[in-house]
Amino acid sequence: MASTIRVRATATGDTTEVQALIQHPMDSGFVKDAQGQIIPPHFIQQLTFECNGKAVFVADWGTAVSKDPYVKFSFKGGNKGDDLKISWIDNKGASDTTTAKIS
Amino acid sequence: MTTTDDEFSGYSASRRLILKGVGLVALTGLGILPFGPMPALAAANDKWPEDAFKQKGQAEAIKSLYGKTAEPSDQVKLDAPEIAENGAVVPISVTTTLTDVTSISFLVADNPNALAASYQILPGTLPSVANRLKMAKTSNVTAIVEAGGKLYSATKEVKVTVGGCGG
């Protein structure tokens, strides 16, 4: 099954830049469908990035994060070839995890 | 006609088989995934600040999240468009020259719930985040940076021509 997480991590010197794109509806609970029924909230609550087993960045998200969320950040201490583990969990308890190599 | 029917049913039978296979793969995939990362994530998820995300106003959300108020600082640089054509996707980023940053949050004052996203900046991570937010209408966007136990903020108005929170 294809992962919902697409990630690119590039190391330049001692800084690693991480860009992640996740496929998720991020329904806010304010939008109505064609029948006038409210689409219940369905959104990622927490997204965690771990490098070599150590958490480097944690995102707590509300419903105001755009559909198919994108996030970019940088951290120090990552090297080319290191493992970067990305996982998310949403308000319905669904989750996904992927591991990328820093390039 | 009969040949076409046969061909058709043959085609659909094989198609059904393929679909069945895909379904099985998808099911097993789903079955395995939720259990693997669950224990670690469940523990981490306890820290998701539910109350802060439920607050309607910006001041209440900041208070609920940090328990204190923020002061404006020109060391916090908020980058957001002047005009957003589509409120569903507004690219917003923040960087700061402050040191000892532990957290960065984004708030949209006039959204139904002001708090949009909150990021924990762990040791070794640079205090710079870019993301994309939804905006219901023209509103002030505020970035909060927690550095050395104090809160610093930067605010910018973003004009929205099409809202991103309702149909």
PDB file of C-alpha atoms in Angstrom:
ATOM      1  CA  MET A   1       0.000   0.000   0.000  1.00  0.00           C
ATOM      2  CA  ALA A   2       1.378   3.304  -0.977  1.00  0.00           C
ATOM      3  CA  SER A   3       2.251   5.506   1.969  1.00  0.00           C
ATOM      4  CA  THR A   4       0.284   8.677   2.638  1.00  0.00           C
ATOM      5  CA  ILE A   5       3.526  10.389   3.558  1.00  0.00           C
ATOM      6  CA  ARG A   6       5.926  11.849   1.043  1.00  0.00           C
ATOM      7  CA  VAL A   7       9.082  13.224   2.504  1.00  0.00           C
ATOM      8  CA  ARG A   8      12.327  14.728   1.312  1.00  0.00           C
ATOM      9  CA  ALA A   9      15.185  15.224   3.733  1.00  0.00           C
ATOM     10  CA  THR A  10      18.368  16.833   2.474  1.00  0.00           C
ATOM     11  CA  ALA A  11      21.513  17.279   4.530  1.00  0.00           C
ATOM     12  CA  THR A  12      23.681  20.325   3.811  1.00  0.00           C
ATOM     13  CA  GLY A  13      26.615  20.531   6.178  1.00  0.00           C
ATOM     14  CA  ASP A  14      25.265  19.751   9.644  1.00  0.00           C
ATOM     15  CA  THR A  15      21.749  20.982   8.865  1.00  0.00           C
ATOM     16  CA  THR A  16      19.048  18.729   7.464  1.00  0.00           C
ATOM     17  CA  GLU A  17      16.087  20.305   5.740  1.00  0.00           C
ATOM     18  CA  VAL A  18      12.905  18.248   5.840  1.00  0.00           C
ATOM     19  CA  GLN A  19       9.868  18.746   3.657  1.00  0.00           C
ATOM     20  CA  ALA A  20       6.868  16.522   4.160  1.00  0.00           C
ATOM     21  CA  LEU A  21       3.609  16.224   2.263  1.00  0.00           C
ATOM     22  CA  ILE A  22       0.855  14.021   3.623  1.00  0.00           C
ATOM     23  CA  GLN A  23      -2.320  12.881   1.929  1.00  0.00           C
ATOM     24  CA  HIS A  24      -5.198  13.534   4.301  1.00  0.00           C
ATOM     25  CA  PRO A  25      -8.640  15.170   3.874  1.00  0.00           C
ATOM     26  CA  MET A  26      -8.206  17.403   6.980  1.00  0.00           C
ATOM     27  CA  ASP A  27     -12.002  17.900   7.208  1.00  0.00           C
ATOM     28  CA  SER A  28     -12.703  20.787   9.550  1.00  0.00           C
ATOM     29  CA  GLY A  29     -16.244  19.874  10.597  1.00  0.00           C
ATOM     30  CA  PHE A  30     -17.572  23.184   9.272  1.00  0.00           C
ATOM     31  CA  VAL A  31     -18.102  22.156   5.662  1.00  0.00           C
ATOM     32  CA  LYS A  32     -21.386  20.687   4.365  1.00  0.00           C
ATOM     33  CA  ASP A  33     -21.610  18.119   1.602  1.00  0.00           C
ATOM     34  CA  ALA A  34     -23.911  18.289  -1.446  1.00  0.00           C
ATOM     35  CA  GLN A  35     -26.842  16.995   0.650  1.00  0.00           C
ATOM     36  CA  GLY A  36     -26.414  19.726   3.250  1.00  0.00           C
ATOM     37  CA  GLN A  37     -25.035  17.275   5.817  1.00  0.00           C
ATOM     38  CA  ILE A  38     -22.071  18.427   7.845  1.00  0.00           C
ATOM     39  CA  ILE A  39     -18.912  16.491   7.051  1.00  0.00           C
ATOM     40  CA  PRO A  40     -17.596  15.448  10.487  1.00  0.00           C
ATOM     41  CA  PRO A  41     -14.124  16.605  11.517  1.00  0.00           C
ATOM     42  CA  HIS A  42     -11.350  14.312  10.355  1.00  0.00           C
ATOM     43  CA  PHE A  43      -7.875  15.708  10.756  1.00  0.00           C
ATOM     44  CA  ILE A  44      -4.338  14.821  11.766  1.00  0.00           C
ATOM     45  CA  GLN A  45      -3.700  15.696  15.380  1.00  0.00           C
ATOM     46  CA  GLN A  46      -0.071  14.885  15.774  1.00  0.00           C
ATOM     47  CA  LEU A  47       2.817  14.415  13.404  1.00  0.00           C
ATOM     48  CA  THR A  48       6.175  13.266  14.750  1.00  0.00           C
ATOM     49  CA  PHE A  49       9.609  13.243  13.141  1.00  0.00           C
ATOM     50  CA  GLU A  50      12.319  11.049  14.647  1.00  0.00           C
ATOM     51  CA  CYS A  51      15.923  10.932  13.514  1.00  0.00           C
ATOM     52  CA  ASN A  52      17.836   7.828  14.634  1.00  0.00           C
ATOM     53  CA  GLY A  53      15.138   7.129  17.218  1.00  0.00           C
ATOM     54  CA  LYS A  54      15.244  10.620  18.732  1.00  0.00           C
ATOM     55  CA  ALA A  55      12.295  12.986  18.249  1.00  0.00           C
ATOM     56  CA  VAL A  56      13.360  16.172  16.474  1.00  0.00           C
ATOM     57  CA  PHE A  57      10.053  17.830  15.630  1.00  0.00           C
ATOM     58  CA  VAL A  58       6.454  17.368  16.759  1.00  0.00           C
ATOM     59  CA  ALA A  59       3.495  19.071  15.102  1.00  0.00           C
ATOM     60  CA  ASP A  60       0.178  19.439  16.916  1.00  0.00           C
ATOM     61  CA  TRP A  61      -2.443  20.268  14.347  1.00  0.00           C
ATOM     62  CA  GLY A  62      -5.979  21.585  14.463  1.00  0.00           C
ATOM     63  CA  THR A  63      -8.591  21.624  11.739  1.00  0.00           C
ATOM     64  CA  ALA A  64      -7.211  24.834  10.209  1.00  0.00           C
ATOM     65  CA  VAL A  65      -4.287  23.052   8.570  1.00  0.00           C
ATOM     66  CA  SER A  66      -4.886  22.733   4.832  1.00  0.00           C
ATOM     67  CA  LYS A  67      -5.946  19.539   3.108  1.00  0.00           C
ATOM     68  CA  ASP A  68      -2.975  17.340   2.148  1.00  0.00           C
ATOM     69  CA  PRO A  69      -0.783  19.164   4.654  1.00  0.00           C
ATOM     70  CA  TYR A  70       2.715  20.363   3.932  1.00  0.00           C
ATOM     71  CA  VAL A  71       5.351  21.241   6.473  1.00  0.00           C
ATOM     72  CA  LYS A  72       8.981  22.270   6.262  1.00  0.00           C
ATOM     73  CA  PHE A  73      11.588  22.543   9.008  1.00  0.00           C
ATOM     74  CA  SER A  74      15.319  22.019   9.581  1.00  0.00           C
ATOM     75  CA  PHE A  75      17.347  20.372  12.279  1.00  0.00           C
ATOM     76  CA  LYS A  76      20.976  19.874  13.177  1.00  0.00           C
ATOM     77  CA  GLY A  77      22.646  16.548  13.807  1.00  0.00           C
ATOM     78  CA  GLY A  78      21.360  14.505  10.879  1.00  0.00           C
ATOM     79  CA  ASN A  79      23.800  12.878   8.479  1.00  0.00           C
ATOM     80  CA  LYS A  80      23.411  11.508   4.979  1.00  0.00           C
ATOM     81  CA  GLY A  81      22.017   7.982   5.149  1.00  0.00           C
ATOM     82  CA  ASP A  82      20.439   8.404   8.581  1.00  0.00           C
ATOM     83  CA  ASP A  83      16.902   7.170   9.109  1.00  0.00           C
ATOM     84  CA  LEU A  84      14.127   9.714   9.512  1.00  0.00           C
ATOM     85  CA  LYS A  85      10.908   8.202  10.815  1.00  0.00           C
ATOM     86  CA  ILE A  86       7.683  10.110  10.242  1.00  0.00           C
ATOM     87  CA  SER A  87       4.378   9.140  11.804  1.00  0.00           C
ATOM     88  CA  TRP A  88       0.975  10.749  12.178  1.00  0.00           C
ATOM     89  CA  ILE A  89      -2.217   9.985  14.028  1.00  0.00           C
ATOM     90  CA  ASP A  90      -5.608  11.564  13.341  1.00  0.00           C
ATOM     91  CA  ASN A  91      -8.671  12.254  15.478  1.00  0.00           C
ATOM     92  CA  LYS A  92     -10.267   8.964  14.401  1.00  0.00           C
ATOM     93  CA  GLY A  93      -7.261   6.972  15.608  1.00  0.00           C
ATOM     94  CA  ALA A  94      -5.952   6.203  12.126  1.00  0.00           C
ATOM     95  CA  SER A  95      -2.220   6.473  11.660  1.00  0.00           C
ATOM     96  CA  ASP A  96       0.596   5.957   9.205  1.00  0.00           C
ATOM     97  CA  THR A  97       4.344   5.674   9.502  1.00  0.00           C
ATOM     98  CA  THR A  98       7.144   5.817   7.013  1.00  0.00           C
ATOM     99  CA  THR A  99      10.910   5.884   7.207  1.00  0.00           C
ATOM    100  CA  ALA A 100      13.028   7.914   4.835  1.00  0.00           C
ATOM    101  CA  LYS A 101      16.761   8.136   4.386  1.00  0.00           C
ATOM    102  CA  ILE A 102      18.414  11.521   4.628  1.00  0.00           C
ATOM    103  CA  SER A 103      20.076  12.323   1.309  1.00  0.00           C
TER     104      SER A 103
ATOM    105  CA  MET B   1     -23.856 -11.087 -29.440  1.00  0.00           C
ATOM    106  CA  THR B   2     -23.229 -14.217 -27.354  1.00  0.00           C
ATOM    107  CA  THR B   3     -19.516 -14.004 -27.984  1.00  0.00           C
ATOM    108  CA  THR B   4     -19.430 -10.416 -26.793  1.00  0.00           C
ATOM    109  CA  ASP B   5     -21.404 -11.429 -23.704  1.00  0.00           C
ATOM    110  CA  ASP B   6     -18.967 -14.239 -22.984  1.00  0.00           C
ATOM    111  CA  GLU B   7     -16.067 -11.966 -23.535  1.00  0.00           C
ATOM    112  CA  PHE B   8     -17.620  -9.402 -21.290  1.00  0.00           C
ATOM    113  CA  SER B   9     -18.341 -11.824 -18.468  1.00  0.00           C
ATOM    114  CA  GLY B  10     -14.865 -13.294 -18.806  1.00  0.00           C
ATOM    115  CA  TYR B  11     -13.421  -9.854 -18.583  1.00  0.00           C
ATOM    116  CA  SER B  12     -15.470  -8.875 -15.562  1.00  0.00           C
ATOM    117  CA  ALA B  13     -14.713 -12.148 -13.761  1.00  0.00           C
ATOM    118  CA  SER B  14     -10.995 -11.609 -14.122  1.00  0.00           C
ATOM    119  CA  ARG B  15     -11.470  -8.008 -13.186  1.00  0.00           C
ATOM    120  CA  ARG B  16     -13.326  -9.080 -10.074  1.00  0.00           C
ATOM    121  CA  LEU B  17     -10.486 -11.416  -9.163  1.00  0.00           C
ATOM    122  CA  ILE B  18      -7.988  -8.620  -9.528  1.00  0.00           C
ATOM    123  CA  LEU B  19     -10.135  -6.312  -7.409  1.00  0.00           C
ATOM    124  CA  LYS B  20     -10.456  -9.018  -4.778  1.00  0.00           C
ATOM    125  CA  GLY B  21      -6.691  -9.343  -4.681  1.00  0.00           C
ATOM    126  CA  VAL B  22      -6.246  -5.604  -4.319  1.00  0.00           C
ATOM    127  CA  GLY B  23      -8.867  -5.547  -1.588  1.00  0.00           C
ATOM    128  CA  LEU B  24      -7.081  -8.271   0.323  1.00  0.00           C
ATOM    129  CA  VAL B  25      -3.766  -6.494   0.064  1.00  0.00           C
ATOM    130  CA  ALA B  26      -5.374  -3.242   1.202  1.00  0.00           C
ATOM    131  CA  LEU B  27      -7.084  -4.983   4.110  1.00  0.00           C
ATOM    132  CA  THR B  28      -3.964  -6.710   5.346  1.00  0.00           C
ATOM    133  CA  GLY B  29      -2.096  -3.441   4.944  1.00  0.00           C
ATOM    134  CA  LEU B  30      -4.686  -1.662   7.061  1.00  0.00           C
ATOM    135  CA  GLY B  31      -4.758  -4.495   9.546  1.00  0.00           C
ATOM    136  CA  ILE B  32      -1.057  -4.350  10.216  1.00  0.00           C
ATOM    137  CA  LEU B  33      -0.519  -0.614  10.148  1.00  0.00           C
ATOM    138  CA  PRO B  34      -2.689   0.581  13.052  1.00  0.00           C
ATOM    139  CA  PHE B  35      -1.107  -1.849  15.505  1.00  0.00           C
ATOM    140  CA  GLY B  36       2.588  -1.331  14.774  1.00  0.00           C
ATOM    141  CA  PRO B  37       3.079   2.330  15.717  1.00  0.00           C
ATOM    142  CA  MET B  38       0.093   2.536  18.094  1.00  0.00           C
ATOM    143  CA  PRO B  39       1.652   2.193  21.563  1.00  0.00           C
ATOM    144  CA  ALA B  40       4.330   4.826  21.054  1.00  0.00           C
ATOM    145  CA  LEU B  41       1.951   7.210  19.343  1.00  0.00           C
ATOM    146  CA  ALA B  42      -0.823   6.792  21.884  1.00  0.00           C
ATOM    147  CA  ALA B  43       1.528   7.963  24.596  1.00  0.00           C
ATOM    148  CA  ALA B  44       2.656  10.927  22.524  1.00  0.00           C
ATOM    149  CA  ASN B  45      -0.899  11.777  21.572  1.00  0.00           C
ATOM    150  CA  ASP B  46      -1.860  12.362  25.199  1.00  0.00           C
ATOM    151  CA  LYS B  47      -0.014  15.609  24.898  1.00  0.00           C
ATOM    152  CA  TRP B  48      -2.153  16.883  22.036  1.00  0.00           C
ATOM    153  CA  PRO B  49      -3.527  20.148  23.528  1.00  0.00           C
ATOM    154  CA  GLU B  50      -7.208  19.464  22.938  1.00  0.00           C
ATOM    155  CA  ASP B  51      -8.479  22.369  25.055  1.00  0.00           C
ATOM    156  CA  ALA B  52      -6.308  24.915  23.280  1.00  0.00           C
ATOM    157  CA  PHE B  53      -7.592  23.768  19.895  1.00  0.00           C
ATOM    158  CA  LYS B  54     -11.204  24.041  21.127  1.00  0.00           C
ATOM    159  CA  GLN B  55     -10.883  27.694  22.177  1.00  0.00           C
ATOM    160  CA  LYS B  56     -12.638  30.122  19.845  1.00  0.00           C
ATOM    161  CA  GLY B  57     -10.726  33.329  20.514  1.00  0.00           C
ATOM    162  CA  GLN B  58      -7.030  33.920  19.969  1.00  0.00           C
ATOM    163  CA  ALA B  59      -6.279  35.208  23.487  1.00  0.00           C
ATOM    164  CA  GLU B  60      -8.052  32.227  25.078  1.00  0.00           C
ATOM    165  CA  ALA B  61      -6.179  29.785  22.855  1.00  0.00           C
ATOM    166  CA  ILE B  62      -2.782  31.281  23.760  1.00  0.00           C
ATOM    167  CA  LYS B  63      -3.710  31.251  27.446  1.00  0.00           C
ATOM    168  CA  SER B  64      -4.864  27.647  27.276  1.00  0.00           C
ATOM    169  CA  LEU B  65      -1.756  26.514  25.404  1.00  0.00           C
ATOM    170  CA  TYR B  66       0.932  28.428  27.281  1.00  0.00           C
ATOM    171  CA  GLY B  67      -0.785  29.901  30.348  1.00  0.00           C
ATOM    172  CA  LYS B  68       0.655  33.365  29.694  1.00  0.00           C
ATOM    173  CA  THR B  69       0.435  36.223  27.205  1.00  0.00           C
ATOM    174  CA  ALA B  70       2.752  37.112  24.361  1.00  0.00           C
ATOM    175  CA  GLU B  71       4.512  40.365  23.611  1.00  0.00           C
ATOM    176  CA  PRO B  72       5.162  41.538  20.045  1.00  0.00           C
ATOM    177  CA  SER B  73       8.762  41.198  18.953  1.00  0.00           C
ATOM    178  CA  ASP B  74      10.538  42.197  15.745  1.00  0.00           C
ATOM    179  CA  GLN B  75      12.820  39.208  16.216  1.00  0.00           C
ATOM    180  CA  VAL B  76       9.944  37.036  15.063  1.00  0.00           C
ATOM    181  CA  LYS B  77       9.592  37.156  11.295  1.00  0.00           C
ATOM    182  CA  LEU B  78       6.225  36.054   9.964  1.00  0.00           C
ATOM    183  CA  ASP B  79       5.982  35.473   6.250  1.00  0.00           C
ATOM    184  CA  ALA B  80       2.459  35.422   4.856  1.00  0.00           C
ATOM    185  CA  PRO B  81       0.898  36.716   1.626  1.00  0.00           C
ATOM    186  CA  GLU B  82      -0.814  40.151   1.568  1.00  0.00           C
ATOM    187  CA  ILE B  83      -3.718  38.698  -0.334  1.00  0.00           C
ATOM    188  CA  ALA B  84      -4.638  35.010  -0.436  1.00  0.00           C
ATOM    189  CA  GLU B  85      -6.771  34.144  -3.422  1.00  0.00           C
ATOM    190  CA  ASN B  86      -7.737  30.790  -1.931  1.00  0.00           C
ATOM    191  CA  GLY B  87      -8.387  30.671   1.805  1.00  0.00           C
ATOM    192  CA  ALA B  88      -8.132  26.875   1.783  1.00  0.00           C
ATOM    193  CA  VAL B  89      -4.400  26.987   1.163  1.00  0.00           C
ATOM    194  CA  VAL B  90      -2.492  29.949   2.604  1.00  0.00           C
ATOM    195  CA  PRO B  91       1.276  29.436   2.771  1.00  0.00           C
ATOM    196  CA  ILE B  92       2.583  30.829   6.055  1.00  0.00           C
ATOM    197  CA  SER B  93       6.026  30.529   7.542  1.00  0.00           C
ATOM    198  CA  VAL B  94       7.896  31.906  10.505  1.00  0.00           C
ATOM    199  CA  THR B  95      11.554  32.266  11.372  1.00  0.00           C
ATOM    200  CA  THR B  96      13.144  33.883  14.388  1.00  0.00           C
ATOM    201  CA  THR B  97      16.544  35.059  15.522  1.00  0.00           C
ATOM    202  CA  LEU B  98      15.599  34.268  19.134  1.00  0.00           C
ATOM    203  CA  THR B  99      17.544  31.483  20.811  1.00  0.00           C
ATOM    204  CA  ASP B 100      16.385  28.702  23.112  1.00  0.00           C
ATOM    205  CA  VAL B 101      13.117  28.294  21.188  1.00  0.00           C
ATOM    206  CA  THR B 102      10.911  25.480  22.448  1.00  0.00           C
ATOM    207  CA  SER B 103       7.680  25.999  20.567  1.00  0.00           C
ATOM    208  CA  ILE B 104       6.158  27.822  17.588  1.00  0.00           C
ATOM    209  CA  SER B 105       2.407  28.228  17.095  1.00  0.00           C
ATOM    210  CA  PHE B 106       0.196  29.675  14.390  1.00  0.00           C
ATOM    211  CA  LEU B 107      -3.128  31.357  15.100  1.00  0.00           C
ATOM    212  CA  VAL B 108      -5.741  32.781  12.746  1.00  0.00           C
ATOM    213  CA  ALA B 109      -7.771  35.290  14.795  1.00  0.00           C
ATOM    214  CA  ASP B 110     -11.054  35.117  12.861  1.00  0.00           C
ATOM    215  CA  ASN B 111     -11.194  31.368  12.222  1.00  0.00           C
ATOM    216  CA  PRO B 112     -13.890  29.414  14.114  1.00  0.00           C
ATOM    217  CA  ASN B 113     -11.085  28.082  16.327  1.00  0.00           C
ATOM    218  CA  ALA B 114      -8.148  30.452  16.434  1.00  0.00           C
ATOM    219  CA  LEU B 115      -5.329  27.969  17.044  1.00  0.00           C
ATOM    220  CA  ALA B 116      -4.256  26.386  13.768  1.00  0.00           C
ATOM    221  CA  ALA B 117      -1.025  24.554  14.516  1.00  0.00           C
ATOM    222  CA  SER B 118       1.536  24.261  17.258  1.00  0.00           C
ATOM    223  CA  TYR B 119       5.037  22.888  16.764  1.00  0.00           C
ATOM    224  CA  GLN B 120       7.393  21.593  19.424  1.00  0.00           C
ATOM    225  CA  ILE B 121      10.913  22.700  18.567  1.00  0.00           C
ATOM    226  CA  LEU B 122      13.125  20.092  20.199  1.00  0.00           C
ATOM    227  CA  PRO B 123      16.831  20.629  20.977  1.00  0.00           C
ATOM    228  CA  GLY B 124      18.868  20.787  17.761  1.00  0.00           C
ATOM    229  CA  THR B 125      15.908  21.800  15.611  1.00  0.00           C
ATOM    230  CA  LEU B 126      16.053  25.237  14.014  1.00  0.00           C
ATOM    231  CA  PRO B 127      13.315  27.741  14.961  1.00  0.00           C
ATOM    232  CA  SER B 128      11.850  27.962  11.475  1.00  0.00           C
ATOM    233  CA  VAL B 129       8.635  26.378  10.226  1.00  0.00           C
ATOM    234  CA  ALA B 130       6.664  26.630   7.008  1.00  0.00           C
ATOM    235  CA  ASN B 131       3.164  25.231   6.560  1.00  0.00           C
ATOM    236  CA  ARG B 132      -0.145  25.852   4.814  1.00  0.00           C
ATOM    237  CA  LEU B 133      -3.269  26.917   6.684  1.00  0.00           C
ATOM    238  CA  LYS B 134      -6.967  27.389   6.005  1.00  0.00           C
ATOM    239  CA  MET B 135      -8.516  30.807   6.547  1.00  0.00           C
ATOM    240  CA  ALA B 136     -12.272  31.393   6.757  1.00  0.00           C
ATOM    241  CA  LYS B 137     -11.993  35.092   5.869  1.00  0.00           C
ATOM    242  CA  THR B 138      -9.686  38.102   5.983  1.00  0.00           C
ATOM    243  CA  SER B 139      -7.987  37.985   9.358  1.00  0.00           C
ATOM    244  CA  ASN B 140      -4.898  38.674  11.374  1.00  0.00           C
ATOM    245  CA  VAL B 141      -2.457  35.777  11.447  1.00  0.00           C
ATOM    246  CA  THR B 142      -0.252  35.527  14.517  1.00  0.00           C
ATOM    247  CA  ALA B 143       2.868  33.494  15.081  1.00  0.00           C
ATOM    248  CA  ILE B 144       3.834  32.793  18.668  1.00  0.00           C
ATOM    249  CA  VAL B 145       7.397  31.827  19.529  1.00  0.00           C
ATOM    250  CA  GLU B 146       8.171  30.451  22.956  1.00  0.00           C
ATOM    251  CA  ALA B 147      11.805  31.168  23.771  1.00  0.00           C
ATOM    252  CA  GLY B 148      13.467  30.868  27.145  1.00  0.00           C
ATOM    253  CA  GLY B 149      10.070  30.488  28.816  1.00  0.00           C
ATOM    254  CA  LYS B 150       8.711  33.743  27.354  1.00  0.00           C
ATOM    255  CA  LEU B 151       6.274  34.294  24.502  1.00  0.00           C
ATOM    256  CA  TYR B 152       6.982  36.514  21.533  1.00  0.00           C
ATOM    257  CA  SER B 153       4.614  37.198  18.678  1.00  0.00           C
ATOM    258  CA  ALA B 154       4.352  38.655  15.202  1.00  0.00           C
ATOM    259  CA  THR B 155       1.087  39.499  13.481  1.00  0.00           C
ATOM    260  CA  LYS B 156       0.164  40.194   9.903  1.00  0.00           C
ATOM    261  CA  GLU B 157      -3.163  40.720   8.173  1.00  0.00           C
ATOM    262  CA  VAL B 158      -3.948  38.422   5.271  1.00  0.00           C
ATOM    263  CA  LYS B 159      -6.804  39.376   2.950  1.00  0.00           C
ATOM    264  CA  VAL B 160      -8.788  36.398   1.767  1.00  0.00           C
ATOM    265  CA  THR B 161     -10.922  36.603  -1.351  1.00  0.00           C
ATOM    266  CA  VAL B 162     -12.398  33.068  -1.156  1.00  0.00           C
ATOM    267  CA  GLY B 163     -12.844  31.512   2.297  1.00  0.00           C
ATOM    268  CA  GLY B 164     -11.535  28.048   3.090  1.00  0.00           C
ATOM    269  CA  CYS B 165     -13.833  26.916   5.875  1.00  0.00           C
ATOM    270  CA  GLY B 166     -17.302  26.500   4.410  1.00  0.00           C
ATOM    271  CA  GLY B 167     -19.227  25.839   1.222  1.00  0.00           C
TER     272      GLY B 167
END
